[in-house]
mmCIF file of N, CA and C in Angstrom:
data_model
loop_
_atom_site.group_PDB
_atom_site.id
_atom_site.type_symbol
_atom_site.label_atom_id
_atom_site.label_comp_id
_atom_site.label_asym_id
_atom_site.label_seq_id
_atom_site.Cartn_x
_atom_site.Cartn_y
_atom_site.Cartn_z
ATOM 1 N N UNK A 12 -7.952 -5.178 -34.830
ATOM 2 C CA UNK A 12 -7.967 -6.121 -33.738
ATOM 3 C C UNK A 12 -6.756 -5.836 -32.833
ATOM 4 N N UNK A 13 -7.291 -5.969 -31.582
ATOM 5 C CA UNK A 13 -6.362 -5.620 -30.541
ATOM 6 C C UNK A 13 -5.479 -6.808 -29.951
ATOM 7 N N UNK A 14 -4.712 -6.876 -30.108
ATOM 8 C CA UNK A 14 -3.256 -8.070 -30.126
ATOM 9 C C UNK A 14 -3.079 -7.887 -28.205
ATOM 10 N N UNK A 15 -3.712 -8.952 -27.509
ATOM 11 C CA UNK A 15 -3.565 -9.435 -26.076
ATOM 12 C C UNK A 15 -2.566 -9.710 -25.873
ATOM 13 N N UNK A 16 -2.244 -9.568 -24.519
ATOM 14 C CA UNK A 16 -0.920 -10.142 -23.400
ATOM 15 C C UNK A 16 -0.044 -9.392 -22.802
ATOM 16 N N UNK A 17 0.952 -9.581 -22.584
ATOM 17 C CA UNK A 17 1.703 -8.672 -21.416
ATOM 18 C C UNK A 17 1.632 -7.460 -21.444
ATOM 19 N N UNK A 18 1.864 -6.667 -22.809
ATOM 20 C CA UNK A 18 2.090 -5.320 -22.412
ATOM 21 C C UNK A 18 0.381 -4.953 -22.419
ATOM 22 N N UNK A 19 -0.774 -5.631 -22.640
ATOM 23 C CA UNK A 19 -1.895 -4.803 -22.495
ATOM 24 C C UNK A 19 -2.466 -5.007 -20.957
ATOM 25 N N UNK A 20 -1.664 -6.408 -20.575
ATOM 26 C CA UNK A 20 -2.066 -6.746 -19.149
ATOM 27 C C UNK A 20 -1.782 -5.623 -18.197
ATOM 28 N N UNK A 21 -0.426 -5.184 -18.598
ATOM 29 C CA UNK A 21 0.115 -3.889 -17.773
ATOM 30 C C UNK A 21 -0.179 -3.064 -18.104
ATOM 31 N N UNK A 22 -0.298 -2.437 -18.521
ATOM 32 C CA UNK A 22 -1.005 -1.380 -19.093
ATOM 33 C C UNK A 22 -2.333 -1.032 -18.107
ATOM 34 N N UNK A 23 -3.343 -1.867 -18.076
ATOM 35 C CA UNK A 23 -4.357 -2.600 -17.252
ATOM 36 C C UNK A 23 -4.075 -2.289 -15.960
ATOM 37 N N UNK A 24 -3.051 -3.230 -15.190
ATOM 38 C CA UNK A 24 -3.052 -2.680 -14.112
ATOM 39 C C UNK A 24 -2.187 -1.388 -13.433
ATOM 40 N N UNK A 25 -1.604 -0.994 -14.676
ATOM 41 C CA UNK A 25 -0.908 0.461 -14.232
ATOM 42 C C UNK A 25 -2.159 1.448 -14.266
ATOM 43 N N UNK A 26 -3.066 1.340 -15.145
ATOM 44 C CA UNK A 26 -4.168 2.368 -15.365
ATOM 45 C C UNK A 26 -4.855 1.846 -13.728
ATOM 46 N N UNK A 27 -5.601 0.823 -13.566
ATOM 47 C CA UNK A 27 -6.020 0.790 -11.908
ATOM 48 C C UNK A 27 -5.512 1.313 -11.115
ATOM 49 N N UNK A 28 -4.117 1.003 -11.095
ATOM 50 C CA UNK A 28 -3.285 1.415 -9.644
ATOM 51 C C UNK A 28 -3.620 3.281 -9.902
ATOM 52 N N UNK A 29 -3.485 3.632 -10.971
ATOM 53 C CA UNK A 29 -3.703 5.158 -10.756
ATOM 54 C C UNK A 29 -5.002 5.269 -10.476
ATOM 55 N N UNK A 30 -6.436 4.955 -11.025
ATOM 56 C CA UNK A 30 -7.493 5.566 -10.916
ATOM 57 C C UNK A 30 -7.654 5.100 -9.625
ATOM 58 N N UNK A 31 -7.246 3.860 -8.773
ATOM 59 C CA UNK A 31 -7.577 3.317 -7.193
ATOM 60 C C UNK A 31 -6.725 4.616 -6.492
ATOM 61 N N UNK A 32 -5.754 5.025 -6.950
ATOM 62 C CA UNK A 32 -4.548 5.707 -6.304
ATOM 63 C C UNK A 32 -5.157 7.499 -6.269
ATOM 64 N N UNK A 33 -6.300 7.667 -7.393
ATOM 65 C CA UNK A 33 -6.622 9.379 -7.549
ATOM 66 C C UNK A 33 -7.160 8.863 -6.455
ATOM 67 N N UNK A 34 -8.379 8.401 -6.861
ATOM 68 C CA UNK A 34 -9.594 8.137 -5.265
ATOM 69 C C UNK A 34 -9.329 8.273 -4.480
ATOM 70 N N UNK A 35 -8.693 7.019 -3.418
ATOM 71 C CA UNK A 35 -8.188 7.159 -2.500
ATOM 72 C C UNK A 35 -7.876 8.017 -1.767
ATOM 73 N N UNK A 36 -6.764 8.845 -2.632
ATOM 74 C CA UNK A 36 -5.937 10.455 -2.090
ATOM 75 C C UNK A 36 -7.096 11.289 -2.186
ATOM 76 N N UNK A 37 -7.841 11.565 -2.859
ATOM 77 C CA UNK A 37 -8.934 12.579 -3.144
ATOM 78 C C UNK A 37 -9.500 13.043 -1.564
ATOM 79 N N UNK A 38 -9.479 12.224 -0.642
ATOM 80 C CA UNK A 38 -9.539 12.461 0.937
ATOM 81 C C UNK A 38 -8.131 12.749 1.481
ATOM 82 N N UNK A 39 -7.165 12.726 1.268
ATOM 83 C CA UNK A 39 -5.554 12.775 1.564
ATOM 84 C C UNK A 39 -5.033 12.948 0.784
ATOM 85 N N UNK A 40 -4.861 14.513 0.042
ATOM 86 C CA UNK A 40 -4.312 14.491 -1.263
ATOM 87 C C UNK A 40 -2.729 15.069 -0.395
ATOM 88 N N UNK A 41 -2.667 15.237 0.980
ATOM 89 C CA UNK A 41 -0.932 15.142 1.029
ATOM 90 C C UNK A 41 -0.629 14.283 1.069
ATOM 91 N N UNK A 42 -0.919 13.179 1.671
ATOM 92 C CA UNK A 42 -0.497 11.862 1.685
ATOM 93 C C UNK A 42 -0.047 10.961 0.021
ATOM 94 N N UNK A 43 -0.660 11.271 -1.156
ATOM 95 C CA UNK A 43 -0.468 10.678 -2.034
ATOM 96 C C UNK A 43 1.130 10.863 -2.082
ATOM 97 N N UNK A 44 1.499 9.376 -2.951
ATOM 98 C CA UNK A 44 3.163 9.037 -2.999
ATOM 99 C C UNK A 44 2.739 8.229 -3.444
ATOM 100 N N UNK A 45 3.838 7.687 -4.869
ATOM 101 C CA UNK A 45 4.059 6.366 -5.563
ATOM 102 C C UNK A 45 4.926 5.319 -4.667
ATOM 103 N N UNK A 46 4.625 4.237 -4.763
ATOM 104 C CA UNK A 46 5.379 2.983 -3.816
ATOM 105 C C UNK A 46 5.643 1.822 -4.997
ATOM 106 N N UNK A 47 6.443 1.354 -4.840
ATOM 107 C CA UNK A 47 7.182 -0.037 -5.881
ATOM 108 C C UNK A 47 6.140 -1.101 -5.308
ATOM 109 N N UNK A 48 6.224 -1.599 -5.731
ATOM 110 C CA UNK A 48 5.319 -3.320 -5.342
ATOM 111 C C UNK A 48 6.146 -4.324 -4.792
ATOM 112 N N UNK A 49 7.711 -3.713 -4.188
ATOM 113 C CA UNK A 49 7.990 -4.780 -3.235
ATOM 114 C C UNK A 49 7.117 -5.186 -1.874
ATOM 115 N N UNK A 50 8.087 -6.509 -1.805
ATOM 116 C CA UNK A 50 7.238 -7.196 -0.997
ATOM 117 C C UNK A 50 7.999 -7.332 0.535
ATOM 118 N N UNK A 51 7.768 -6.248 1.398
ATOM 119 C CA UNK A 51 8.698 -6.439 2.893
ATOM 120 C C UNK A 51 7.589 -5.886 4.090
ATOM 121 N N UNK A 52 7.082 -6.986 4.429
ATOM 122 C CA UNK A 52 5.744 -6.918 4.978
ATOM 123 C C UNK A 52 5.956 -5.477 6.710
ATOM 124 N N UNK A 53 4.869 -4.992 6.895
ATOM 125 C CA UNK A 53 5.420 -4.393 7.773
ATOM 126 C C UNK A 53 3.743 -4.400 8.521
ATOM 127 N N UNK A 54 3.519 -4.892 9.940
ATOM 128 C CA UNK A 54 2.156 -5.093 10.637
ATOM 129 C C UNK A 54 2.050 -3.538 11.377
ATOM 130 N N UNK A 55 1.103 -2.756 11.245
ATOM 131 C CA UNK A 55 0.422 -1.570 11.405
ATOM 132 C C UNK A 55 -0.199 -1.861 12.978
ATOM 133 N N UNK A 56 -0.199 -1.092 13.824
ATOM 134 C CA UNK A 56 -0.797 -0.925 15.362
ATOM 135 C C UNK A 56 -2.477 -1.027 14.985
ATOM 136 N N UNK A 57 -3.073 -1.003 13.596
ATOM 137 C CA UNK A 57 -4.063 -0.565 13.252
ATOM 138 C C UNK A 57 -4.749 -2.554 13.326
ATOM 139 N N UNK A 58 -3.673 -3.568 12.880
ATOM 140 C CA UNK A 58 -3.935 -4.397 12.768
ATOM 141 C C UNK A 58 -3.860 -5.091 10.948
ATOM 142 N N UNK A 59 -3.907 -3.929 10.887
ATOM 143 C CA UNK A 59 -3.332 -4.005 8.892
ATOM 144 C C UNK A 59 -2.127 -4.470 8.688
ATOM 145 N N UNK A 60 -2.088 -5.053 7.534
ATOM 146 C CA UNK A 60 -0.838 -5.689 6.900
ATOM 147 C C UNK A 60 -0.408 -4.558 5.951
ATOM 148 N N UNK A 61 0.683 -3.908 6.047
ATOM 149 C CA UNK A 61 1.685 -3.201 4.718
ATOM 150 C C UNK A 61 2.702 -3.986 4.179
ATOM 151 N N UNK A 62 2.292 -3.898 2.605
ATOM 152 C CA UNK A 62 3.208 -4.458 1.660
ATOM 153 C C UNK A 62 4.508 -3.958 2.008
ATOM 154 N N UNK A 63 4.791 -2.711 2.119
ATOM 155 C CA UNK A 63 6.116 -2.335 2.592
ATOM 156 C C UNK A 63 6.108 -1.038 2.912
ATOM 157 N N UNK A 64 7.423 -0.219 3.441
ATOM 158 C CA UNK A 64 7.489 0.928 4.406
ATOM 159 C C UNK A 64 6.477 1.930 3.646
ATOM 160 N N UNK A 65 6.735 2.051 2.209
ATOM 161 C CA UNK A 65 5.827 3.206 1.737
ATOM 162 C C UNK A 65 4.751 3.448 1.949
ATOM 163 N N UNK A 66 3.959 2.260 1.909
ATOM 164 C CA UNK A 66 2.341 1.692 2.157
ATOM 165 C C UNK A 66 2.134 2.143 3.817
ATOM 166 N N UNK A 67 3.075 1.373 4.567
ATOM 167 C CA UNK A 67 2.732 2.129 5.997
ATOM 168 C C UNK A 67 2.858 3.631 6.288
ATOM 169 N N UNK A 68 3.609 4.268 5.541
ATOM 170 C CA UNK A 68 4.118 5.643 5.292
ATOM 171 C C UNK A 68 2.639 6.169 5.089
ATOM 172 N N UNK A 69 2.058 6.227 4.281
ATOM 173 C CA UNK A 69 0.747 6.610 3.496
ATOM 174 C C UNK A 69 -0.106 6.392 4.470
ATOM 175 N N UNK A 70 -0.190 4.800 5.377
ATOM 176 C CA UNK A 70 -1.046 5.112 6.575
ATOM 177 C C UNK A 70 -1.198 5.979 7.734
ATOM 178 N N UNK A 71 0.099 6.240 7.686
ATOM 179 C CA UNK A 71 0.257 7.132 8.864
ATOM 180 C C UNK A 71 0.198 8.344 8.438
ATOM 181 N N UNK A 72 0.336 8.531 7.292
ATOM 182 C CA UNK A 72 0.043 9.630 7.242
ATOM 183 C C UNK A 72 -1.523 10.379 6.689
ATOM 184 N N UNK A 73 -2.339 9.134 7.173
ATOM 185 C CA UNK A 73 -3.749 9.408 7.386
ATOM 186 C C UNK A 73 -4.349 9.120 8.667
ATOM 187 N N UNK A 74 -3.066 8.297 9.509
ATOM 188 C CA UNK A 74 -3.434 8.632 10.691
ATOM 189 C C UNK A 74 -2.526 8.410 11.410
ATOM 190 N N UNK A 75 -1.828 9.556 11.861
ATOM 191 C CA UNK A 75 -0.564 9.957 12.428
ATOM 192 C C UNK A 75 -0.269 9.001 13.729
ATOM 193 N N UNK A 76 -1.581 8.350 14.190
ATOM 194 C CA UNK A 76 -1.400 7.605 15.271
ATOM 195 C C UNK A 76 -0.839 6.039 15.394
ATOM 196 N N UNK A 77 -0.724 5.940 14.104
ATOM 197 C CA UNK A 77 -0.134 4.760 13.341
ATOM 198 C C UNK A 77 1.125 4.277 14.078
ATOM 199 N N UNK A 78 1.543 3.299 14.482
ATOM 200 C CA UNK A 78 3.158 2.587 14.668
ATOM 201 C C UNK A 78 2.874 1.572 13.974
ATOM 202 N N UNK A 79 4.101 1.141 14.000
ATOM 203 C CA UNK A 79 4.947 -0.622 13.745
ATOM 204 C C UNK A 79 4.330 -1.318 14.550
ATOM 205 N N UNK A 80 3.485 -2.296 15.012
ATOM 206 C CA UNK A 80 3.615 -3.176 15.590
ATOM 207 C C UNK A 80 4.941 -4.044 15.875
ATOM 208 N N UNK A 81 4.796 -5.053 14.278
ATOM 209 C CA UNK A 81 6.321 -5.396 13.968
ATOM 210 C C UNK A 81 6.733 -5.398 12.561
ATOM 211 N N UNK A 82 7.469 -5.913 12.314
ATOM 212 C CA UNK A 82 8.094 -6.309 10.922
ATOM 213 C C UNK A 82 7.962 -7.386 11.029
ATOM 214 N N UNK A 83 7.452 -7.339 9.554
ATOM 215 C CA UNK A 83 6.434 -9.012 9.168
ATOM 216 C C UNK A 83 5.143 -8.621 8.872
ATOM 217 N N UNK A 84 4.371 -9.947 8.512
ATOM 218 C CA UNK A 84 3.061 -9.467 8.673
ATOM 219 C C UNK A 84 2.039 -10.338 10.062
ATOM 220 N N UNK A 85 1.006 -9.824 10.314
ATOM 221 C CA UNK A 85 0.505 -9.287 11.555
ATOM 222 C C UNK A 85 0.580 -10.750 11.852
ATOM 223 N N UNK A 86 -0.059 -11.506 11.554
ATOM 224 C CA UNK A 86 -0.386 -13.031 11.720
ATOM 225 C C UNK A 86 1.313 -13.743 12.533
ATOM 226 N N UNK A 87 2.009 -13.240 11.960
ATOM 227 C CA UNK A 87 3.508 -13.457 12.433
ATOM 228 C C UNK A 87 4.226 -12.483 13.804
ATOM 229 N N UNK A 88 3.415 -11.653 14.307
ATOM 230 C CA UNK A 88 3.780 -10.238 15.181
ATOM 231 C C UNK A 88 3.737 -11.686 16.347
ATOM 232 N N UNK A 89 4.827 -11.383 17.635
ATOM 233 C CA UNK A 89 4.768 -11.571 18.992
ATOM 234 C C UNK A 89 3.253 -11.217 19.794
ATOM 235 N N UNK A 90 2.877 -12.028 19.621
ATOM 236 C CA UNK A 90 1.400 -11.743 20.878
ATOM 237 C C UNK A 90 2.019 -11.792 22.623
ATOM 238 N N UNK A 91 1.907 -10.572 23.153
ATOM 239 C CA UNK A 91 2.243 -10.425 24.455
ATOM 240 C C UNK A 91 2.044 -9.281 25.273
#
């Protein structure tokens, strides 16, 4: 019997984050890079929300046409 809770929870979602993370890249395999799970929101020209610089990093570098809107997330950006 398999003994539940934290370390199988993680375990769990460390195995997702990789098999979501092969996929993904499998169309952008330069772009793949590991990112921490902080939380420093950054709004994409795309209209996307990034968890933080790495995440926008990875966008742009699937589509180079990518900026900052702002820092924050989008819902919070200056409309003007």
């Amino acid at each position: 019997m398999v003994k539940k809770g934290l370390p199988t929870t993680i375990f769990c979602v460390v195995l997702l984050v990789i098999i979501g993370t092969s996929v993904t890249n499998a169309h952008f395999p330069n772009c793949d890079r590991a990112c921490t799970f902080e939380l420093d929101p950054i709004c994409g020209s795309d209209g996307r929300n990034y968890s933080n610089r790495c995440h926008f990093e990875i966008g742009r570098c699937r589509n180079p046409r990518l900026t900052v809107r702002c820092k924050g997330r989008c819902e919070q950006c200056y409309v003007g």
